[in-house]
PDB file of C-alpha atoms and ligand atoms in Angstrom:
ATOM      1  CA  UNK O   1      43.876   4.641   4.646  1.00 37.00           C
ATOM      2  CA  UNK O   2      44.090   2.873   8.466  1.00 38.00           C
ATOM      3  CA  UNK O   3      41.805   5.200  10.535  1.00 48.00           C
ATOM      4  CA  UNK O   4      40.321   5.308  13.972  1.00 50.00           C
ATOM      5  CA  UNK O   5      36.975   5.273  12.420  1.00 58.00           C
ATOM      6  CA  UNK O   6      34.438   8.270  12.136  1.00 72.00           C
ATOM      7  CA  UNK O   7      34.835  11.113  14.545  1.00 91.00           C
ATOM      8  CA  UNK O   8      38.344  11.205  14.281  1.00 96.00           C
ATOM      9  CA  UNK O   9      39.741  14.602  15.514  1.00 98.00           C
ATOM     10  CA  UNK O  10      40.749  16.599  12.496  1.00 98.00           C
ATOM     11  CA  UNK O  11      43.513  18.342  14.509  1.00 98.00           C
ATOM     12  CA  UNK O  12      45.392  17.155  17.554  1.00 98.00           C
ATOM     13  CA  UNK O  13      47.857  19.268  19.555  1.00 98.00           C
ATOM     14  CA  UNK O  14      50.138  17.694  22.037  1.00 98.00           C
ATOM     15  CA  UNK O  15      52.217  19.464  24.706  1.00 98.00           C
ATOM     16  CA  UNK O  16      54.940  16.831  24.725  1.00 98.00           C
ATOM     17  CA  UNK O  17      56.144  16.818  28.484  1.00 98.00           C
ATOM     18  CA  UNK O  18      58.245  14.580  30.717  1.00 98.00           C
ATOM     19  CA  UNK O  19      61.643  14.304  28.748  1.00 98.00           C
ATOM     20  CA  UNK O  20      63.647  15.413  31.590  1.00 98.00           C
ATOM     21  CA  UNK O  21      62.089  13.096  34.120  1.00 98.00           C
ATOM     22  CA  UNK O  22      62.265  10.309  31.902  1.00 98.00           C
ATOM     23  CA  UNK O  23      66.041  10.809  31.842  1.00 98.00           C
ATOM     24  CA  UNK O  24      66.216  11.409  35.277  1.00 98.00           C
ATOM     25  CA  UNK O  25      64.470   8.102  36.138  1.00 98.00           C
ATOM     26  CA  UNK O  26      67.296   6.451  34.304  1.00 98.00           C
ATOM     27  CA  UNK O  27      70.033   8.514  35.757  1.00 98.00           C
ATOM     28  CA  UNK O  28      70.665  10.272  32.230  1.00 98.00           C
ATOM     29  CA  UNK O  29      71.436  13.735  31.301  1.00 97.00           C
ATOM     30  CA  UNK O  30      68.084  15.600  30.361  1.00 97.00           C
ATOM     31  CA  UNK O  31      69.450  15.669  26.866  1.00 97.00           C
ATOM     32  CA  UNK O  32      69.036  11.759  26.534  1.00 98.00           C
ATOM     33  CA  UNK O  33      65.325  12.503  27.496  1.00 98.00           C
ATOM     34  CA  UNK O  34      64.933  15.094  24.700  1.00 98.00           C
ATOM     35  CA  UNK O  35      66.689  12.498  22.276  1.00 98.00           C
ATOM     36  CA  UNK O  36      64.150   9.771  23.080  1.00 98.00           C
ATOM     37  CA  UNK O  37      61.615  12.616  22.613  1.00 98.00           C
ATOM     38  CA  UNK O  38      62.397  12.992  19.031  1.00 98.00           C
ATOM     39  CA  UNK O  39      61.933   9.303  18.442  1.00 98.00           C
ATOM     40  CA  UNK O  40      58.303   9.712  19.658  1.00 98.00           C
ATOM     41  CA  UNK O  41      57.906  12.687  17.550  1.00 98.00           C
ATOM     42  CA  UNK O  42      58.697  10.371  14.620  1.00 98.00           C
ATOM     43  CA  UNK O  43      56.295   7.570  15.532  1.00 98.00           C
ATOM     44  CA  UNK O  44      53.513   9.762  16.210  1.00 98.00           C
ATOM     45  CA  UNK O  45      53.650  11.750  13.006  1.00 98.00           C
ATOM     46  CA  UNK O  46      53.290   8.435  11.390  1.00 98.00           C
ATOM     47  CA  UNK O  47      50.654   7.072  13.837  1.00 98.00           C
ATOM     48  CA  UNK O  48      48.786  10.370  13.434  1.00 98.00           C
ATOM     49  CA  UNK O  49      48.663  10.142   9.659  1.00 97.00           C
ATOM     50  CA  UNK O  50      47.597   6.285   9.883  1.00 97.00           C
ATOM     51  CA  UNK O  51      44.824   7.166  12.253  1.00 97.00           C
ATOM     52  CA  UNK O  52      43.430   9.840   9.833  1.00 97.00           C
ATOM     53  CA  UNK O  53      44.448  12.915  11.586  1.00 98.00           C
ATOM     54  CA  UNK O  54      45.068  15.790   9.319  1.00 98.00           C
ATOM     55  CA  UNK O  55      46.460  18.348  11.498  1.00 98.00           C
ATOM     56  CA  UNK O  56      49.139  17.225  14.213  1.00 98.00           C
ATOM     57  CA  UNK O  57      50.509  20.378  16.169  1.00 98.00           C
ATOM     58  CA  UNK O  58      53.570  19.901  18.459  1.00 98.00           C
ATOM     59  CA  UNK O  59      54.602  22.128  21.253  1.00 98.00           C
ATOM     60  CA  UNK O  60      58.510  21.856  20.600  1.00 98.00           C
ATOM     61  CA  UNK O  61      59.886  24.866  22.024  1.00 98.00           C
ATOM     62  CA  UNK O  62      58.065  27.789  23.789  1.00 98.00           C
ATOM     63  CA  UNK O  63      58.920  31.260  24.223  1.00 97.00           C
ATOM     64  CA  UNK O  64      59.935  30.616  27.838  1.00 96.00           C
ATOM     65  CA  UNK O  65      62.221  27.788  27.058  1.00 97.00           C
ATOM     66  CA  UNK O  66      65.029  29.941  26.248  1.00 98.00           C
ATOM     67  CA  UNK O  67      65.325  30.628  30.129  1.00 96.00           C
ATOM     68  CA  UNK O  68      66.536  26.905  30.608  1.00 97.00           C
ATOM     69  CA  UNK O  69      70.261  26.197  30.940  1.00 96.00           C
ATOM     70  CA  UNK O  70      72.166  27.397  27.675  1.00 97.00           C
ATOM     71  CA  UNK O  71      73.383  23.705  26.946  1.00 97.00           C
ATOM     72  CA  UNK O  72      70.071  22.203  27.147  1.00 97.00           C
ATOM     73  CA  UNK O  73      68.696  25.112  24.686  1.00 98.00           C
ATOM     74  CA  UNK O  74      71.624  24.483  22.099  1.00 97.00           C
ATOM     75  CA  UNK O  75      71.201  20.619  22.488  1.00 98.00           C
ATOM     76  CA  UNK O  76      67.348  21.168  21.659  1.00 98.00           C
ATOM     77  CA  UNK O  77      68.279  23.592  18.565  1.00 98.00           C
ATOM     78  CA  UNK O  78      70.479  20.837  17.567  1.00 98.00           C
ATOM     79  CA  UNK O  79      67.993  18.121  17.914  1.00 98.00           C
ATOM     80  CA  UNK O  80      65.745  20.074  15.836  1.00 98.00           C
ATOM     81  CA  UNK O  81      68.141  20.784  13.066  1.00 98.00           C
ATOM     82  CA  UNK O  82      69.063  17.163  12.680  1.00 98.00           C
ATOM     83  CA  UNK O  83      65.140  16.118  13.096  1.00 98.00           C
ATOM     84  CA  UNK O  84      64.412  18.576  10.264  1.00 98.00           C
ATOM     85  CA  UNK O  85      67.524  17.480   8.040  1.00 96.00           C
ATOM     86  CA  UNK O  86      66.437  13.714   8.640  1.00 96.00           C
ATOM     87  CA  UNK O  87      62.631  13.822   8.317  1.00 96.00           C
ATOM     88  CA  UNK O  88      62.237  16.412   5.314  1.00 97.00           C
ATOM     89  CA  UNK O  89      62.350  13.417   3.132  1.00 96.00           C
ATOM     90  CA  UNK O  90      60.036  11.391   5.043  1.00 97.00           C
ATOM     91  CA  UNK O  91      57.641  14.500   4.986  1.00 98.00           C
ATOM     92  CA  UNK O  92      57.768  14.623   1.260  1.00 98.00           C
ATOM     93  CA  UNK O  93      57.335  10.834   0.679  1.00 97.00           C
ATOM     94  CA  UNK O  94      54.258  10.915   2.959  1.00 97.00           C
ATOM     95  CA  UNK O  95      52.871  14.192   1.376  1.00 98.00           C
ATOM     96  CA  UNK O  96      52.922  16.076   4.992  1.00 98.00           C
ATOM     97  CA  UNK O  97      53.036  19.724   5.033  1.00 98.00           C
ATOM     98  CA  UNK O  98      55.177  21.390   7.405  1.00 98.00           C
ATOM     99  CA  UNK O  99      53.800  24.577   9.139  1.00 98.00           C
ATOM    100  CA  UNK O 100      55.151  26.449  12.159  1.00 98.00           C
ATOM    101  CA  UNK O 101      53.911  28.715  14.766  1.00 98.00           C
ATOM    102  CA  UNK O 102      55.928  31.216  16.830  1.00 98.00           C
ATOM    103  CA  UNK O 103      58.506  33.711  16.440  1.00 98.00           C
ATOM    104  CA  UNK O 104      60.566  31.390  14.027  1.00 98.00           C
ATOM    105  CA  UNK O 105      62.830  34.247  12.835  1.00 97.00           C
ATOM    106  CA  UNK O 106      64.604  34.501  16.279  1.00 98.00           C
ATOM    107  CA  UNK O 107      65.751  30.773  16.194  1.00 98.00           C
ATOM    108  CA  UNK O 108      69.251  30.079  15.393  1.00 98.00           C
ATOM    109  CA  UNK O 109      70.671  30.115  11.625  1.00 98.00           C
ATOM    110  CA  UNK O 110      71.107  26.318  11.417  1.00 97.00           C
ATOM    111  CA  UNK O 111      67.882  25.190  12.409  1.00 98.00           C
ATOM    112  CA  UNK O 112      66.019  28.026  10.632  1.00 98.00           C
ATOM    113  CA  UNK O 113      67.481  27.248   7.515  1.00 98.00           C
ATOM    114  CA  UNK O 114      66.222  23.486   7.594  1.00 98.00           C
ATOM    115  CA  UNK O 115      62.918  24.933   8.657  1.00 98.00           C
ATOM    116  CA  UNK O 116      62.550  27.137   5.747  1.00 98.00           C
ATOM    117  CA  UNK O 117      63.643  24.546   3.282  1.00 98.00           C
ATOM    118  CA  UNK O 118      61.215  21.687   4.574  1.00 98.00           C
ATOM    119  CA  UNK O 119      58.476  24.306   4.567  1.00 98.00           C
ATOM    120  CA  UNK O 120      59.144  25.345   0.905  1.00 98.00           C
ATOM    121  CA  UNK O 121      59.705  21.573  -0.026  1.00 98.00           C
ATOM    122  CA  UNK O 122      56.268  20.278   1.346  1.00 98.00           C
ATOM    123  CA  UNK O 123      54.078  23.466   0.612  1.00 98.00           C
ATOM    124  CA  UNK O 124      52.072  22.022  -2.052  1.00 98.00           C
ATOM    125  CA  UNK O 125      50.722  18.875  -0.020  1.00 98.00           C
ATOM    126  CA  UNK O 126      47.343  19.349   1.223  1.00 96.00           C
ATOM    127  CA  UNK O 127      46.034  16.179   2.863  1.00 95.00           C
ATOM    128  CA  UNK O 128      48.347  16.036   6.053  1.00 98.00           C
ATOM    129  CA  UNK O 129      49.674  18.699   8.019  1.00 98.00           C
ATOM    130  CA  UNK O 130      52.480  18.816  10.702  1.00 98.00           C
ATOM    131  CA  UNK O 131      52.765  21.999  12.788  1.00 98.00           C
ATOM    132  CA  UNK O 132      55.779  22.823  14.858  1.00 98.00           C
ATOM    133  CA  UNK O 133      55.225  25.160  17.548  1.00 98.00           C
ATOM    134  CA  UNK O 134      58.734  26.756  17.844  1.00 98.00           C
ATOM    135  CA  UNK O 135      59.534  29.828  19.927  1.00 98.00           C
ATOM    136  CA  UNK O 136      55.745  29.971  20.373  1.00 98.00           C
ATOM    137  CA  UNK O 137      53.769  31.661  23.576  1.00 98.00           C
ATOM    138  CA  UNK O 138      49.955  32.276  23.206  1.00 98.00           C
ATOM    139  CA  UNK O 139      50.387  35.675  24.821  1.00 98.00           C
ATOM    140  CA  UNK O 140      53.290  36.720  22.423  1.00 98.00           C
ATOM    141  CA  UNK O 141      50.747  35.572  19.697  1.00 98.00           C
ATOM    142  CA  UNK O 142      48.115  37.802  20.586  1.00 98.00           C
ATOM    143  CA  UNK O 143      50.233  40.864  20.976  1.00 98.00           C
ATOM    144  CA  UNK O 144      51.676  40.079  17.601  1.00 98.00           C
ATOM    145  CA  UNK O 145      48.182  39.975  15.951  1.00 98.00           C
ATOM    146  CA  UNK O 146      47.060  42.677  17.979  1.00 97.00           C
ATOM    147  CA  UNK O 147      49.847  44.849  16.538  1.00 98.00           C
ATOM    148  CA  UNK O 148      49.632  43.514  13.016  1.00 98.00           C
ATOM    149  CA  UNK O 149      45.911  44.522  13.080  1.00 98.00           C
ATOM    150  CA  UNK O 150      46.520  48.013  14.461  1.00 97.00           C
ATOM    151  CA  UNK O 151      49.213  48.256  11.611  1.00 98.00           C
ATOM    152  CA  UNK O 152      46.074  47.236   9.101  1.00 98.00           C
ATOM    153  CA  UNK O 153      43.811  49.704  10.780  1.00 98.00           C
ATOM    154  CA  UNK O 154      46.542  52.533  10.238  1.00 98.00           C
ATOM    155  CA  UNK O 155      47.033  51.293   6.497  1.00 98.00           C
ATOM    156  CA  UNK O 156      43.084  51.451   6.047  1.00 97.00           C
ATOM    157  CA  UNK O 157      42.693  47.819   5.325  1.00 97.00           C
ATOM    158  CA  UNK O 158      40.790  47.222   8.710  1.00 97.00           C
ATOM    159  CA  UNK O 159      38.313  49.103  10.780  1.00 97.00           C
ATOM    160  CA  UNK O 160      38.431  49.086  14.697  1.00 96.00           C
ATOM    161  CA  UNK O 161      34.735  48.788  14.748  1.00 96.00           C
ATOM    162  CA  UNK O 162      34.830  45.516  12.511  1.00 96.00           C
ATOM    163  CA  UNK O 163      37.202  43.845  14.989  1.00 96.00           C
ATOM    164  CA  UNK O 164      35.568  40.642  15.626  1.00 96.00           C
ATOM    165  CA  UNK O 165      37.119  37.218  16.584  1.00 96.00           C
ATOM    166  CA  UNK O 166      36.906  36.022  12.885  1.00 95.00           C
ATOM    167  CA  UNK O 167      38.740  39.157  11.799  1.00 97.00           C
ATOM    168  CA  UNK O 168      41.378  38.939  14.501  1.00 97.00           C
ATOM    169  CA  UNK O 169      42.057  35.769  14.098  1.00 97.00           C
ATOM    170  CA  UNK O 170      43.450  36.021  10.810  1.00 98.00           C
ATOM    171  CA  UNK O 171      46.348  37.735  12.336  1.00 98.00           C
ATOM    172  CA  UNK O 172      47.103  34.940  14.501  1.00 98.00           C
ATOM    173  CA  UNK O 173      50.088  32.496  13.701  1.00 98.00           C
ATOM    174  CA  UNK O 174      47.279  29.998  13.171  1.00 98.00           C
ATOM    175  CA  UNK O 175      45.155  31.787  10.636  1.00 98.00           C
ATOM    176  CA  UNK O 176      45.299  29.088   7.922  1.00 96.00           C
ATOM    177  CA  UNK O 177      44.930  26.059  10.788  1.00 98.00           C
ATOM    178  CA  UNK O 178      41.521  24.838  12.042  1.00 98.00           C
ATOM    179  CA  UNK O 179      41.145  25.024  15.951  1.00 98.00           C
ATOM    180  CA  UNK O 180      42.354  21.939  17.608  1.00 98.00           C
ATOM    181  CA  UNK O 181      39.807  19.300  18.569  1.00 98.00           C
ATOM    182  CA  UNK O 182      41.931  17.416  20.947  1.00 98.00           C
ATOM    183  CA  UNK O 183      44.849  18.734  23.171  1.00 98.00           C
ATOM    184  CA  UNK O 184      46.743  16.143  24.685  1.00 98.00           C
ATOM    185  CA  UNK O 185      49.545  17.014  27.513  1.00 98.00           C
ATOM    186  CA  UNK O 186      51.878  13.875  28.508  1.00 98.00           C
ATOM    187  CA  UNK O 187      53.589  13.575  32.001  1.00 98.00           C
ATOM    188  CA  UNK O 188      50.757  14.196  34.221  1.00 97.00           C
ATOM    189  CA  UNK O 189      50.884  17.786  34.361  1.00 97.00           C
ATOM    190  CA  UNK O 190      47.471  19.518  34.037  1.00 97.00           C
ATOM    191  CA  UNK O 191      48.379  22.897  32.522  1.00 96.00           C
ATOM    192  CA  UNK O 192      47.872  24.546  29.393  1.00 97.00           C
ATOM    193  CA  UNK O 193      51.655  26.550  29.658  1.00 97.00           C
ATOM    194  CA  UNK O 194      50.657  29.422  27.351  1.00 98.00           C
ATOM    195  CA  UNK O 195      49.991  26.679  24.613  1.00 98.00           C
ATOM    196  CA  UNK O 196      47.179  27.490  21.970  1.00 98.00           C
ATOM    197  CA  UNK O 197      44.724  29.178  24.402  1.00 98.00           C
ATOM    198  CA  UNK O 198      42.508  31.096  22.350  1.00 98.00           C
ATOM    199  CA  UNK O 199      42.489  27.965  19.761  1.00 98.00           C
ATOM    200  CA  UNK O 200      41.571  25.642  22.384  1.00 98.00           C
ATOM    201  CA  UNK O 201      38.620  27.518  23.509  1.00 97.00           C
ATOM    202  CA  UNK O 202      36.417  24.484  22.481  1.00 96.00           C
ATOM    203  CA  UNK O 203      39.058  21.757  22.291  1.00 97.00           C
ATOM    204  CA  UNK O 204      38.603  18.259  24.733  1.00 98.00           C
ATOM    205  CA  UNK O 205      41.665  18.108  26.833  1.00 98.00           C
ATOM    206  CA  UNK O 206      43.315  14.836  27.815  1.00 98.00           C
ATOM    207  CA  UNK O 207      45.955  14.645  30.425  1.00 98.00           C
ATOM    208  CA  UNK O 208      47.997  11.385  30.032  1.00 98.00           C
ATOM    209  CA  UNK O 209      50.349  10.186  33.050  1.00 98.00           C
ATOM    210  CA  UNK O 210      52.639   8.812  30.163  1.00 98.00           C
ATOM    211  CA  UNK O 211      56.109  10.509  29.758  1.00 98.00           C
ATOM    212  CA  UNK O 212      56.592  11.829  26.450  1.00 98.00           C
ATOM    213  CA  UNK O 213      59.408   9.331  25.427  1.00 98.00           C
ATOM    214  CA  UNK O 214      57.340   6.633  26.555  1.00 98.00           C
ATOM    215  CA  UNK O 215      54.136   7.811  24.356  1.00 98.00           C
ATOM    216  CA  UNK O 216      53.148   5.419  21.588  1.00 98.00           C
ATOM    217  CA  UNK O 217      50.579   4.944  19.052  1.00 98.00           C
ATOM    218  CA  UNK O 218      48.537   2.861  21.671  1.00 97.00           C
ATOM    219  CA  UNK O 219      48.172   5.893  23.856  1.00 97.00           C
ATOM    220  CA  UNK O 220      47.310   8.159  20.927  1.00 98.00           C
ATOM    221  CA  UNK O 221      44.443   5.654  20.166  1.00 97.00           C
ATOM    222  CA  UNK O 222      43.487   5.471  23.998  1.00 97.00           C
ATOM    223  CA  UNK O 223      42.973   9.391  24.033  1.00 97.00           C
ATOM    224  CA  UNK O 224      40.894   9.312  20.641  1.00 97.00           C
ATOM    225  CA  UNK O 225      38.776   6.712  21.892  1.00 96.00           C
ATOM    226  CA  UNK O 226      38.237   8.833  25.231  1.00 96.00           C
ATOM    227  CA  UNK O 227      37.653  11.932  22.871  1.00 97.00           C
ATOM    228  CA  UNK O 228      35.125  10.140  20.890  1.00 95.00           C
ATOM    229  CA  UNK O 229      33.331   9.119  24.256  1.00 93.00           C
ATOM    230  CA  UNK O 230      32.905  13.021  25.106  1.00 90.00           C
ATOM    231  CA  UNK O 231      30.195  15.159  23.955  1.00 82.00           C
ATOM    232  CA  UNK O 232      31.190  18.423  22.401  1.00 79.00           C
ATOM    233  CA  UNK O 233      28.582  20.920  22.921  1.00 78.00           C
ATOM    234  CA  UNK O 234      30.135  24.393  21.843  1.00 84.00           C
ATOM    235  CA  UNK O 235      27.584  26.152  24.034  1.00 85.00           C
ATOM    236  CA  UNK O 236      24.764  24.463  23.141  1.00 86.00           C
ATOM    237  CA  UNK O 237      22.609  22.083  25.432  1.00 85.00           C
ATOM    238  CA  UNK O 238      23.036  18.306  25.139  1.00 83.00           C
ATOM    239  CA  UNK O 239      19.591  17.882  23.250  1.00 83.00           C
ATOM    240  CA  UNK O 240      20.759  20.207  20.576  1.00 85.00           C
ATOM    241  CA  UNK O 241      23.811  18.219  19.594  1.00 82.00           C
ATOM    242  CA  UNK O 242      23.611  14.641  18.127  1.00 71.00           C
ATOM    243  CA  UNK O 243      24.864  12.011  20.423  1.00 60.00           C
ATOM    244  CA  UNK O 244      28.671  11.041  19.513  1.00 57.00           C
ATOM    245  CA  UNK O 245      29.350   8.110  17.072  1.00 54.00           C
ATOM    246  CA  UNK O 246      30.639   5.555  19.109  1.00 54.00           C
ATOM    247  CA  UNK O 247      33.398   3.336  17.110  1.00 49.00           C
ATOM    248  CA  UNK O 248      35.319   0.031  17.328  1.00 52.00           C
ATOM    249  CA  UNK O 249      38.804   0.246  18.910  1.00 55.00           C
ATOM    250  CA  UNK O 250      41.281   0.782  15.666  1.00 53.00           C
ATOM    251  CA  UNK O 251      43.915  -1.839  15.004  1.00 53.00           C
ATOM    252  CA  UNK O 252      47.240  -1.071  16.859  1.00 49.00           C
ATOM    253  CA  UNK O 253      50.252  -2.767  15.467  1.00 46.00           C
ATOM    254  CA  UNK O 254      52.482  -2.244  18.374  1.00 41.00           C
TER     255      UNK O 254
HETATM  256  C1  FPP K 301      59.104  18.993  27.669  1.00 67.64           C
HETATM  257  O1  FPP K 301      59.981  18.114  28.733  1.00 67.64           O
HETATM  258  C2  FPP K 301      59.789  19.035  26.533  1.00 67.64           C
HETATM  259  C3  FPP K 301      60.312  19.962  26.169  1.00 67.64           C
HETATM  260  C4  FPP K 301      60.462  21.362  26.604  1.00 67.64           C
HETATM  261  C5  FPP K 301      60.819  19.950  24.441  1.00 67.64           C
HETATM  262  C6  FPP K 301      60.058  19.281  23.720  1.00 67.64           C
HETATM  263  C7  FPP K 301      61.073  18.569  22.556  1.00 67.64           C
HETATM  264  C8  FPP K 301      61.034  17.487  22.073  1.00 67.64           C
HETATM  265  C9  FPP K 301      60.345  16.342  22.077  1.00 67.64           C
HETATM  266  C10 FPP K 301      62.429  17.184  21.281  1.00 67.64           C
HETATM  267  C11 FPP K 301      62.762  18.203  19.947  1.00 67.64           C
HETATM  268  C12 FPP K 301      61.462  18.459  18.959  1.00 67.64           C
HETATM  269  C13 FPP K 301      61.213  18.307  17.720  1.00 67.64           C
HETATM  270  C14 FPP K 301      60.310  18.431  17.119  1.00 67.64           C
HETATM  271  C15 FPP K 301      62.521  17.826  16.946  1.00 67.64           C
HETATM  272  P1  FPP K 301      60.659  18.640  29.764  1.00 67.64           P
HETATM  273  O2  FPP K 301      62.177  18.808  29.439  1.00 67.64           O
HETATM  274  O3  FPP K 301      60.027  19.858  30.524  1.00 67.64           O
HETATM  275  O4  FPP K 301      60.477  17.540  31.007  1.00 67.64           O
HETATM  276  P2  FPP K 301      60.428  17.531  32.301  1.00 67.64           P
HETATM  277  O5  FPP K 301      59.282  18.124  32.827  1.00 67.64           O
HETATM  278  O6  FPP K 301      60.108  15.970  32.821  1.00 67.64           O
HETATM  279  O7  FPP K 301      61.889  18.108  32.779  1.00 67.64           O
END
């Protein structure tokens, strides 16, 4: 398996930003930027697997994105449906398990059906994981988790005095996923925009100026190299943690 060497982040989460600006720069409608963004999604899924990244989470549609113009929302939903219909076979071929985070039940019937189908068809895979954040927002996630925890208390399955982060995190959408090691946002914006706020407590953050439709495997490798130069301390001192392992630049075939 080609890999970026030791110390490859196990979980990379990406805020895919800049589709609209990419289109505007070319005098194209915003939806063209999203269409090109889907091509980038395909190539980055392949790249992540080639580099040995076990979990790739993509912020595909936020809980706030419903407020965009209706034609853009419906175009994004159509692109999602088409992507799932076309990519399901590739996910199966490459043994990639599809997960979602977010209130997916509120998605339109078409993409929801394709999502459920692809999730079921890939559920046996364990090595590679693609997580699509859809109708996702961290604050909604926390509210949903608090409600589920409160229901469990009422049902006698949990005790309020035993509420800790590890107990509460079992009620998050991400209960079965490791925390992201590396968070990347494209397009030069330096915000988290309600994305995995709790789970990224110790994630390294890299903000790339490249617009999402132009983001390539080479940019992903550059971000990983930057990640590998950083010292993750998790609240400890530099002396308490081992120095990071330095690696050679992996081959990039594009
Ligand atoms: C941000 O760019 C991007 C989004 C809100 C949607 C991301 C969606 C895709 C890449 C395509 C659909 C995804 C899948 C998985 C099929 P923006 O529109 O906010 O860009 P701007 O800030 O330049 O306007």
